[in-house]
Coordinates of C-alpha atoms and ligand atoms in Angstrom, one line a residue:
Chain O
M1 CA 171.1 223.4 10.0
A2 CA 168.2 223.0 7.1
H3 CA 167.3 220.0 5.6
E4 CA 164.4 218.1 3.3
L5 CA 163.4 216.6 6.6
G6 CA 162.7 212.8 6.6
S7 CA 160.8 210.0 8.2
P8 CA 161.3 208.9 11.9
V9 CA 163.8 207.2 12.3
V10 CA 163.7 207.0 16.3
V11 CA 160.4 207.7 18.2
V12 CA 160.7 207.6 21.8
R13 CA 157.3 207.2 23.6
D14 CA 155.8 207.9 26.7
V15 CA 159.8 206.1 28.4
E16 CA 160.2 205.3 32.0
K17 CA 163.4 203.5 33.1
R18 CA 164.0 202.7 36.8
F19 CA 166.8 202.0 38.6
G20 CA 165.4 200.0 41.8
N21 CA 162.9 202.5 42.8
Y22 CA 165.1 205.1 41.9
T23 CA 163.1 206.7 38.4
V24 CA 165.7 207.9 35.3
L25 CA 163.6 209.0 32.8
R26 CA 159.5 209.3 33.4
E27 CA 157.5 210.7 30.5
V28 CA 160.1 210.9 27.7
S29 CA 158.8 211.3 24.6
L30 CA 161.1 212.5 21.5
T31 CA 160.7 212.3 17.9
V32 CA 164.3 211.8 15.1
R33 CA 163.3 212.2 11.3
R34 CA 165.6 211.3 9.1
G35 CA 168.9 213.7 8.6
E36 CA 167.5 215.2 11.7
T37 CA 170.5 216.7 14.7
V38 CA 168.8 216.9 17.7
C39 CA 170.7 217.9 20.6
I40 CA 169.4 217.2 24.1
I41 CA 170.4 219.7 27.3
G42 CA 170.1 220.0 30.6
P43 CA 172.4 219.1 34.3
S44 CA 174.0 216.4 35.2
G45 CA 172.1 213.4 36.0
S46 CA 168.7 214.2 34.4
G47 CA 169.2 211.1 32.9
K48 CA 170.5 212.2 29.5
S49 CA 173.1 208.9 29.1
T50 CA 170.2 206.6 30.5
L51 CA 167.9 208.1 27.2
L52 CA 170.9 207.1 24.7
R53 CA 171.7 204.0 26.0
C54 CA 168.4 203.1 26.1
I55 CA 168.0 203.9 22.0
N56 CA 170.7 201.4 20.7
G57 CA 169.0 199.0 23.9
L58 CA 172.5 199.1 26.3
V59 CA 169.6 199.5 28.7
P60 CA 166.8 198.2 28.5
I61 CA 164.0 200.4 29.7
S62 CA 160.8 200.2 32.2
S63 CA 158.0 200.8 30.1
G64 CA 157.1 203.0 27.2
S65 CA 158.4 202.2 23.5
I66 CA 161.5 203.1 21.5
T67 CA 161.7 201.8 18.0
V68 CA 164.5 203.0 15.6
G69 CA 163.9 202.4 12.0
G70 CA 160.5 200.7 12.8
R71 CA 162.2 198.0 15.2
E72 CA 160.6 198.7 18.8
V73 CA 163.4 198.3 21.3
A74 CA 161.1 197.4 23.7
D75 CA 159.6 193.6 21.9
A76 CA 160.4 190.9 24.0
K77 CA 162.1 189.2 20.4
L78 CA 164.3 192.0 20.0
D79 CA 167.3 190.9 17.6
V80 CA 169.3 193.7 20.0
R81 CA 172.6 193.6 17.3
A82 CA 170.2 193.8 14.6
L83 CA 169.6 197.3 16.6
R84 CA 172.7 197.8 17.3
R85 CA 174.0 197.4 14.0
D86 CA 171.6 200.4 13.0
V87 CA 172.2 202.6 16.2
G88 CA 176.0 204.2 16.3
I89 CA 177.2 205.2 19.5
V90 CA 179.6 207.5 21.1
F91 CA 181.1 206.8 23.9
Q92 CA 182.5 210.1 26.8
Q93 CA 185.1 208.1 27.0
Y94 CA 186.1 207.0 23.5
N95 CA 186.4 203.1 24.6
L96 CA 188.5 202.4 22.1
F97 CA 190.0 198.5 21.8
P98 CA 193.6 199.6 22.9
H99 CA 195.0 196.1 21.6
R100 CA 194.6 197.3 17.9
T101 CA 196.0 200.0 15.4
A102 CA 193.3 202.8 14.8
L103 CA 192.8 201.2 11.2
D104 CA 192.2 197.7 13.1
N105 CA 189.7 199.6 15.5
V106 CA 187.2 201.3 12.4
M107 CA 187.3 197.6 10.6
M108 CA 186.5 195.1 13.6
A109 CA 182.8 195.3 13.8
P110 CA 182.3 195.4 9.5
V111 CA 184.3 192.5 9.4
I112 CA 183.9 190.6 11.8
V113 CA 180.5 191.0 13.3
L114 CA 179.1 191.9 9.4
H115 CA 181.6 189.7 7.8
Q116 CA 182.3 191.7 4.9
N117 CA 185.4 191.4 2.7
P118 CA 188.0 192.7 4.5
A119 CA 189.6 194.0 1.4
E120 CA 186.6 196.3 0.8
V121 CA 185.9 197.4 4.5
R122 CA 189.8 198.3 4.3
A123 CA 189.3 201.1 1.7
R124 CA 185.9 202.2 3.2
A125 CA 188.1 202.2 6.7
E126 CA 190.9 204.6 5.3
A127 CA 188.7 206.6 3.7
L128 CA 186.8 206.5 6.7
L129 CA 190.0 208.1 9.2
A130 CA 190.7 209.9 6.2
K131 CA 187.3 211.9 6.2
V132 CA 187.5 212.8 10.2
G133 CA 191.8 214.2 9.6
L134 CA 193.1 210.7 10.9
A135 CA 195.0 209.8 7.1
D136 CA 198.3 209.7 9.2
K137 CA 197.1 208.0 12.5
M138 CA 196.1 204.8 10.5
A139 CA 199.2 202.2 12.5
S140 CA 199.3 204.1 15.3
Y141 CA 197.2 202.7 18.4
P142 CA 194.7 204.6 20.2
G143 CA 197.8 205.0 23.3
E144 CA 199.6 206.9 21.3
L145 CA 196.4 209.9 20.2
S146 CA 195.4 212.2 22.2
G147 CA 192.0 212.3 23.3
G148 CA 190.1 214.2 20.7
Q149 CA 192.0 211.9 18.1
Q150 CA 191.2 208.9 19.4
Q151 CA 187.5 210.2 19.5
R152 CA 187.3 210.9 16.1
V153 CA 188.7 207.5 15.9
A154 CA 185.5 205.9 17.6
I155 CA 183.1 208.2 15.3
A156 CA 185.1 206.5 11.8
R157 CA 184.8 202.8 13.5
S158 CA 181.4 203.4 14.4
L159 CA 179.9 205.6 11.1
A160 CA 182.0 201.9 9.1
M161 CA 178.8 200.2 10.7
N162 CA 176.8 202.5 8.2
P163 CA 174.4 203.1 11.0
K164 CA 170.6 204.9 10.9
V165 CA 171.3 207.4 13.5
M166 CA 174.5 208.0 15.5
L167 CA 174.1 209.4 18.6
F168 CA 176.2 211.4 20.8
D169 CA 177.2 211.3 24.4
E170 CA 179.4 214.3 25.5
V171 CA 181.7 213.1 23.1
T172 CA 184.0 216.6 23.6
A173 CA 183.9 216.9 27.4
A174 CA 186.9 214.8 28.2
L175 CA 188.6 217.0 25.9
D176 CA 190.0 220.3 25.8
P177 CA 189.0 223.1 24.0
E178 CA 191.8 223.5 20.5
T179 CA 190.8 219.2 20.8
K180 CA 187.4 219.7 21.9
K181 CA 187.2 221.6 17.9
E182 CA 188.1 219.5 15.6
V183 CA 185.6 216.8 17.1
L184 CA 182.7 219.2 16.8
I185 CA 183.6 220.0 13.1
T186 CA 183.9 216.7 12.3
I187 CA 180.4 216.1 13.4
Q188 CA 179.2 218.7 11.9
A189 CA 180.2 218.0 8.7
L190 CA 178.5 214.7 9.3
A191 CA 175.2 216.5 10.1
A192 CA 175.3 218.7 7.2
E193 CA 175.6 215.5 5.1
G194 CA 171.9 214.8 6.4
M195 CA 173.8 211.8 8.9
T196 CA 170.2 211.7 11.3
C197 CA 172.1 212.7 14.6
I198 CA 171.0 212.7 18.4
L199 CA 173.9 214.7 20.9
V200 CA 174.1 215.5 24.2
T201 CA 176.5 218.8 24.5
H202 CA 177.5 221.0 27.2
E203 CA 178.7 222.9 24.5
M204 CA 175.4 225.5 24.0
G205 CA 177.1 227.4 21.0
F206 CA 177.3 224.3 18.9
A207 CA 174.1 222.9 19.7
R208 CA 171.9 226.3 18.7
R209 CA 174.4 225.9 15.9
V210 CA 174.0 222.6 13.9
A211 CA 170.6 221.2 15.8
D212 CA 167.1 221.5 14.4
H213 CA 165.6 220.7 17.1
V214 CA 167.1 221.2 21.3
Y215 CA 165.4 219.1 23.7
F216 CA 166.1 220.3 28.2
T217 CA 165.8 217.5 29.8
D218 CA 166.6 217.8 33.6
G219 CA 164.9 215.7 36.8
G220 CA 164.3 212.3 34.0
V221 CA 161.6 214.7 32.0
I222 CA 161.6 216.9 29.0
V223 CA 160.3 220.2 30.7
E224 CA 160.9 222.2 26.9
H225 CA 162.3 221.8 23.5
G226 CA 162.0 223.8 20.2
T227 CA 164.2 225.2 17.6
P228 CA 167.9 226.4 18.7
E229 CA 166.2 229.9 18.9
A230 CA 163.3 229.2 20.7
I231 CA 165.0 227.0 23.4
F232 CA 168.7 229.3 23.7
S233 CA 166.3 233.5 22.8
A234 CA 163.3 232.4 24.7
P235 CA 162.7 229.8 26.6
T236 CA 159.9 229.7 28.1
Q237 CA 159.7 227.0 31.4
A238 CA 161.9 229.0 34.9
R239 CA 163.4 225.6 35.0
T240 CA 165.3 226.4 31.1
R241 CA 166.4 230.1 32.3
D242 CA 167.7 228.6 35.6
F243 CA 170.0 226.0 33.7
L244 CA 170.6 228.4 30.8
D245 CA 171.7 231.7 32.8
K246 CA 174.6 229.2 35.4
I247 CA 175.8 228.0 32.6
L248 CA 176.1 230.9 29.6
Chain V
M1 CA 190.4 212.8 62.2
T2 CA 193.8 211.7 60.9
A3 CA 196.1 213.6 58.3
R4 CA 196.6 211.6 55.8
P5 CA 197.1 212.6 52.0
L6 CA 194.1 211.5 49.5
A7 CA 194.7 208.1 48.2
V8 CA 195.0 209.0 44.2
L9 CA 197.6 211.7 45.8
L10 CA 199.9 209.5 46.6
P11 CA 202.5 208.7 44.0
P12 CA 202.9 205.2 43.2
R13 CA 204.1 202.8 45.9
P14 CA 207.3 201.3 44.8
E15 CA 207.5 197.8 43.9
P16 CA 208.7 195.0 46.6
T17 CA 210.7 193.7 43.6
A18 CA 214.1 194.2 45.0
P19 CA 214.2 193.1 47.9
R20 CA 212.7 189.7 46.3
L21 CA 215.7 189.6 43.9
L22 CA 218.8 190.1 46.4
A23 CA 216.9 187.1 48.4
Q24 CA 216.8 184.9 45.5
T25 CA 220.0 185.8 44.3
W26 CA 221.3 184.9 47.9
L27 CA 219.2 181.7 48.4
L28 CA 220.8 180.4 44.9
A29 CA 224.8 181.4 46.9
A30 CA 223.9 179.9 50.1
L31 CA 222.7 176.4 47.9
V32 CA 226.4 176.4 45.6
L33 CA 227.8 177.0 49.2
A34 CA 225.6 174.6 51.2
L35 CA 226.3 172.2 47.8
C36 CA 230.3 172.9 48.1
A37 CA 230.8 172.7 51.6
G38 CA 228.0 169.2 52.1
T39 CA 230.8 167.6 49.1
A40 CA 233.8 168.4 50.5
W41 CA 232.9 167.1 54.4
A42 CA 231.9 163.7 52.8
Q43 CA 234.4 163.9 51.3
A44 CA 237.0 164.6 54.0
V45 CA 235.0 161.6 56.0
A46 CA 235.5 159.5 52.6
Q47 CA 239.6 160.4 53.6
Q48 CA 239.3 159.4 57.1
T49 CA 237.2 156.1 56.0
G50 CA 240.0 155.4 52.8
R51 CA 236.2 155.1 51.0
P52 CA 235.6 156.5 47.0
G53 CA 235.5 159.9 46.7
A54 CA 232.4 162.0 47.6
L55 CA 232.9 163.9 44.4
A56 CA 233.7 161.0 42.4
I57 CA 230.5 159.6 44.3
M58 CA 228.2 162.9 43.0
L59 CA 229.4 163.0 39.9
R60 CA 228.6 158.7 38.9
W61 CA 224.7 159.5 40.6
A62 CA 224.3 163.4 38.7
P63 CA 223.3 161.6 34.9
L64 CA 220.9 159.5 36.6
I65 CA 219.5 162.4 39.3
T66 CA 219.2 164.1 36.4
S67 CA 217.3 162.6 33.9
G68 CA 214.9 161.8 37.1
F69 CA 215.1 165.5 37.3
L70 CA 214.4 166.1 33.2
L71 CA 211.0 163.6 33.7
N72 CA 209.5 166.3 36.7
V73 CA 210.2 168.8 34.0
M74 CA 208.0 166.7 31.1
V75 CA 205.4 166.1 33.6
S76 CA 205.1 170.2 34.5
V77 CA 204.8 171.2 30.9
L78 CA 202.5 168.6 30.3
A79 CA 200.8 169.1 33.3
M80 CA 200.3 172.6 32.6
A81 CA 199.5 172.6 28.9
L82 CA 196.5 170.1 29.9
G83 CA 195.8 172.3 33.3
T84 CA 195.5 175.1 30.7
L85 CA 193.9 173.9 27.7
L86 CA 191.4 173.0 30.5
G87 CA 191.6 176.0 32.4
L88 CA 190.0 178.0 29.6
P89 CA 187.1 177.2 28.6
L90 CA 186.5 176.6 32.9
G91 CA 187.4 180.2 33.5
L92 CA 184.9 181.0 30.5
S93 CA 182.6 179.6 32.1
L94 CA 183.6 181.5 35.7
I95 CA 181.4 184.6 33.8
A96 CA 179.1 182.8 31.9
R97 CA 175.7 184.5 31.6
T98 CA 173.7 180.3 32.0
R99 CA 173.2 180.2 35.3
P100 CA 174.2 176.5 35.8
L101 CA 176.9 177.0 33.5
R102 CA 178.3 179.4 36.3
L103 CA 177.8 177.7 39.3
L104 CA 179.6 174.3 37.6
G105 CA 182.2 175.9 37.0
W106 CA 182.4 177.1 40.3
G107 CA 182.2 174.6 42.0
M108 CA 184.8 172.6 40.2
T109 CA 186.9 175.6 40.7
Q110 CA 187.1 176.2 44.6
F111 CA 186.8 172.3 44.6
F112 CA 190.2 171.9 42.9
R113 CA 191.3 174.7 43.9
N114 CA 191.2 173.6 47.5
V115 CA 191.9 170.4 47.9
P116 CA 195.6 168.6 49.0
W117 CA 197.3 167.8 45.0
L118 CA 198.9 164.7 46.9
V119 CA 195.4 163.5 47.4
L120 CA 194.2 164.2 44.2
L121 CA 196.8 161.8 42.4
F122 CA 196.6 159.7 44.7
Y123 CA 193.0 159.3 43.7
I124 CA 194.0 159.6 40.0
M125 CA 196.5 157.4 40.2
F126 CA 193.3 154.3 41.8
L127 CA 190.6 155.8 39.3
L128 CA 192.4 155.8 36.3
P129 CA 193.3 151.9 34.6
F130 CA 196.5 150.2 34.5
E131 CA 195.5 150.0 31.0
L132 CA 192.9 151.0 28.6
H133 CA 190.8 148.9 25.9
L134 CA 189.9 150.5 22.2
G135 CA 188.4 148.3 20.5
G136 CA 190.3 145.6 20.4
L137 CA 193.6 147.6 21.2
V138 CA 195.8 147.4 24.9
L139 CA 196.9 150.6 25.0
P140 CA 199.1 151.0 28.7
V141 CA 198.5 154.3 30.9
P142 CA 202.4 154.5 31.9
A143 CA 201.7 156.3 35.7
W144 CA 203.3 159.1 34.8
F145 CA 200.4 159.8 31.9
K146 CA 198.2 160.1 35.2
A147 CA 200.3 162.1 37.4
V148 CA 200.3 164.9 34.1
I149 CA 196.2 164.3 34.3
G150 CA 196.5 164.6 38.5
L151 CA 198.3 167.5 38.4
A152 CA 196.5 168.7 35.3
L153 CA 193.2 169.6 37.5
P154 CA 193.9 171.1 40.0
V155 CA 196.1 173.3 37.9
S156 CA 192.8 173.6 35.5
A157 CA 191.5 175.6 38.2
N158 CA 193.6 177.5 39.6
V159 CA 194.5 178.5 35.6
A160 CA 190.1 179.1 34.3
E161 CA 191.0 181.8 38.4
I162 CA 193.2 183.3 36.5
V163 CA 191.7 183.5 33.3
R164 CA 188.4 184.7 35.4
G165 CA 190.4 187.7 37.7
G166 CA 192.2 188.6 34.4
M167 CA 189.1 188.9 32.0
Q168 CA 187.3 191.1 35.0
S169 CA 190.2 193.4 35.0
I170 CA 189.2 195.1 31.8
P171 CA 186.7 197.9 32.5
E172 CA 183.6 196.9 31.6
P173 CA 183.2 200.2 28.6
Q174 CA 185.4 198.1 26.9
W175 CA 182.1 195.1 26.9
S176 CA 179.8 198.2 26.3
A177 CA 181.8 199.3 23.4
A178 CA 182.2 195.8 21.8
D179 CA 178.1 195.6 22.4
S180 CA 176.8 198.6 21.0
L181 CA 178.9 197.7 17.7
A182 CA 176.7 194.7 17.8
F183 CA 179.3 192.1 18.7
T184 CA 178.0 188.3 20.0
R185 CA 178.5 188.0 23.8
W186 CA 181.9 185.9 22.6
Q187 CA 183.5 187.8 19.4
T188 CA 183.8 190.5 22.4
I189 CA 185.1 188.1 24.6
S190 CA 188.2 186.1 21.6
R191 CA 188.6 189.4 20.1
I192 CA 188.2 192.2 22.5
I193 CA 188.3 191.0 26.5
L194 CA 190.8 188.4 26.2
P195 CA 193.4 189.5 24.3
Q196 CA 193.8 192.2 26.3
A197 CA 193.7 190.3 29.9
L198 CA 195.8 188.0 27.9
R199 CA 198.9 190.0 28.5
R200 CA 197.6 190.2 32.5
M201 CA 197.6 186.7 32.7
L202 CA 201.4 185.6 31.8
P203 CA 202.1 186.6 35.1
P204 CA 200.2 184.9 37.8
W205 CA 200.0 182.2 35.0
M206 CA 204.3 181.3 34.7
N207 CA 204.1 181.7 38.7
L208 CA 201.9 179.1 38.8
Y209 CA 204.0 177.2 36.4
A210 CA 207.3 177.6 38.3
I211 CA 205.1 176.0 41.5
L212 CA 203.7 172.9 39.4
T213 CA 207.2 172.4 38.9
M214 CA 208.1 172.6 42.3
A215 CA 205.2 170.1 42.8
T216 CA 205.9 167.7 40.9
T217 CA 208.4 166.6 43.1
L218 CA 204.8 164.4 44.8
I219 CA 204.7 162.2 41.8
S220 CA 207.5 160.8 43.8
V221 CA 205.5 159.5 46.4
I222 CA 203.2 157.4 43.7
G223 CA 206.2 155.0 43.0
I224 CA 207.4 157.8 39.6
Q225 CA 210.9 157.6 39.1
D226 CA 211.3 161.2 39.4
G227 CA 214.3 163.0 40.3
L228 CA 213.4 162.6 44.1
T229 CA 212.2 158.8 44.0
L230 CA 216.3 158.7 42.3
T231 CA 218.0 161.0 44.3
R232 CA 216.9 159.0 47.4
A233 CA 217.7 155.5 45.4
A234 CA 221.1 156.7 44.8
I235 CA 222.0 157.9 48.6
A236 CA 220.0 154.6 49.6
A237 CA 222.3 152.7 47.2
E238 CA 225.5 154.5 47.9
S239 CA 224.9 154.0 52.0
R240 CA 226.6 156.7 52.9
P241 CA 224.7 159.4 55.3
E242 CA 227.1 162.1 54.7
L243 CA 226.4 161.9 51.1
M244 CA 222.6 163.0 51.9
V245 CA 222.9 166.9 51.9
P246 CA 225.2 167.6 49.0
M247 CA 222.7 164.9 46.7
Y248 CA 219.7 166.0 47.7
I249 CA 220.7 170.1 46.9
F250 CA 222.0 168.9 44.0
L251 CA 218.7 168.0 43.3
L252 CA 217.3 171.1 45.2
L253 CA 220.6 173.2 42.7
L254 CA 218.1 171.8 39.2
F255 CA 215.0 173.0 40.5
F256 CA 216.0 176.4 41.5
A257 CA 218.4 176.6 38.1
Y258 CA 215.4 176.3 36.0
C259 CA 212.5 177.8 39.0
Y260 CA 214.6 181.3 39.3
P261 CA 214.6 181.7 35.8
I262 CA 211.4 181.9 34.4
A263 CA 210.7 183.3 38.5
R264 CA 213.6 186.5 37.0
L265 CA 210.9 186.6 33.7
T266 CA 207.9 187.2 35.4
L267 CA 209.1 189.3 37.9
A268 CA 209.8 191.3 34.4
L269 CA 206.7 191.1 32.9
E270 CA 204.4 191.9 35.8
R271 CA 206.4 195.3 35.5
R272 CA 206.0 195.7 32.0
V273 CA 202.5 195.1 32.2
Q274 CA 202.5 197.3 35.5
V275 CA 203.8 200.6 33.2
R276 CA 201.8 200.0 29.5
I277 CA 198.3 200.0 31.7
Ligands
LIG1 N1 173.3 202.0 36.3 C1 172.8 202.5 37.2 N2 172.2 201.4 37.7 C2 171.7 202.8 39.3 N3 171.8 204.4 38.4 C3 171.8 204.9 37.3 C4 172.7 203.8 36.7 N4 172.8 204.2 35.7 C5 172.8 205.7 35.9 N5 172.2 205.6 37.3 C6 171.4 206.7 37.7 O1 170.2 207.8 37.0 C7 171.2 208.8 36.7 C8 171.2 209.6 35.9 O2 172.1 208.9 34.4 P1 173.2 210.0 33.6 O3 173.9 208.7 33.2 O4 171.7 209.2 32.7 O5 172.6 211.0 33.2 P2 173.4 212.5 32.6 O6 171.9 213.0 32.7 O7 173.9 211.8 31.5 O8 174.6 213.0 33.4 P3 175.6 213.1 33.2 O9 175.6 215.3 32.3 O10 176.5 213.9 34.6 O11 176.2 212.7 32.2 C9 172.2 209.2 37.4 O12 171.2 209.4 39.0 C10 172.9 208.0 37.8 O13 173.3 207.9 38.9
LIG2 MG1 175.9 210.9 31.2

């Protein structure tokens, strides 16, 4: 998808992450520019989720540097809540707040965290839910929604904070093919609108369609990266070829 | 190798509520039966000796005993309210991020949960003055008020444990989700975690209340005119040993009639929580 690519929004440089003696990420570097859609693919356990969680400060990095909109994540004086206002993240398991309606789920953070006017937030939340195709489900509780619907509420919930970048962690992995499609269409529309997105996904066809740039990770390192065309049609590394052969 | 199927594949175990309910019904029946039998026996003894009927005496004392019982109820309600008020912050301190606060909360909770309630009551009785001097004002501190405080302390420790357990039963991803939406810790607790945990906390909280209500008879030991004290006074005043059984059973029935519906409601709520989660 060709955009006018802007300035770097997320810059990851030489990041290492250890859990105890176990190194999950090693010398990871990547840059995501404004409006760009980046896909991260790789086998299970290669550290993809950990990398996303490092970017929004849910997991501290061991060394290296990550900046989001110029803000250094590893900075001891980092205002982690300011960082998280700029970074939306959507998880595989939706993680909606089950005691509140879909509309409330979307409204809560802007009202409670950003202290925005509830009436204005409501209008925006309704528009967002309509945009993800859930205009008729605003008053439903998460338990009354299908997985795909819940996931779309989760996307709307993140978007309501007007983030600079959206992180998606295998958001369709728990869904059946039918509902998967609704969610993928939503993300594709978002990317087309110019939202900066980092997607961890096992949907290779989707990655190929929407990504501007694809990173292949294995064992905590970035083995290879390039345009979707280069990665999927002419991978240079044997590990990439093995991985793609196995899953395609 | 045992040939047991995987635990996750087993159907949910049926709840043991049916036998418990049945047992409670039998208990109620037994109590009523005992009351009738006791009164009849006392009546028979009375007829032999030509003294006033046991039934008449029971009826004479019933209002007084009931008023004493109502004092038990009042003390239980106030102690529960105060204990809950104190227990909520105490429970929050148990998951505080600052270690000293957590340790302090832990220490208080463990202490008040693991000392006998009666000893605490005695302590508070002696510790608190019988009147308070506020400026020029002299406020008497009634014994029942001290009893409320003495009972609220162990209640607060138990409420704290209920609060902690309830909050820890909320899955971790709820915290991550709130974190990534930039909620503060307090916003996460008050808007996301506690509202969900309340539903799970309600049954054990009501259970605690039922236990507290029965434990309020302890206050008779420290000289408060509660249901138990007045029942004993009535028995002493009549000095007729055959009245002892029906009188005590009358008091038991009052407590039972009060606590049994709470137990039923707790069970119903427990079942609903299990179904919804
Ligand atoms: N909190 C943690 N403590 C210890 N080890 C962890 C922790 N979180 C993740 N790991 C380990 O880090 C490694 C990478 O995990 P991560 O979830 O990032 O992988 P992933 O690429 O997202 O895998 P998947 O595709 O299965 O989601 C795994 O081996 C995992 O066990
Ligand atoms: Mg993952």
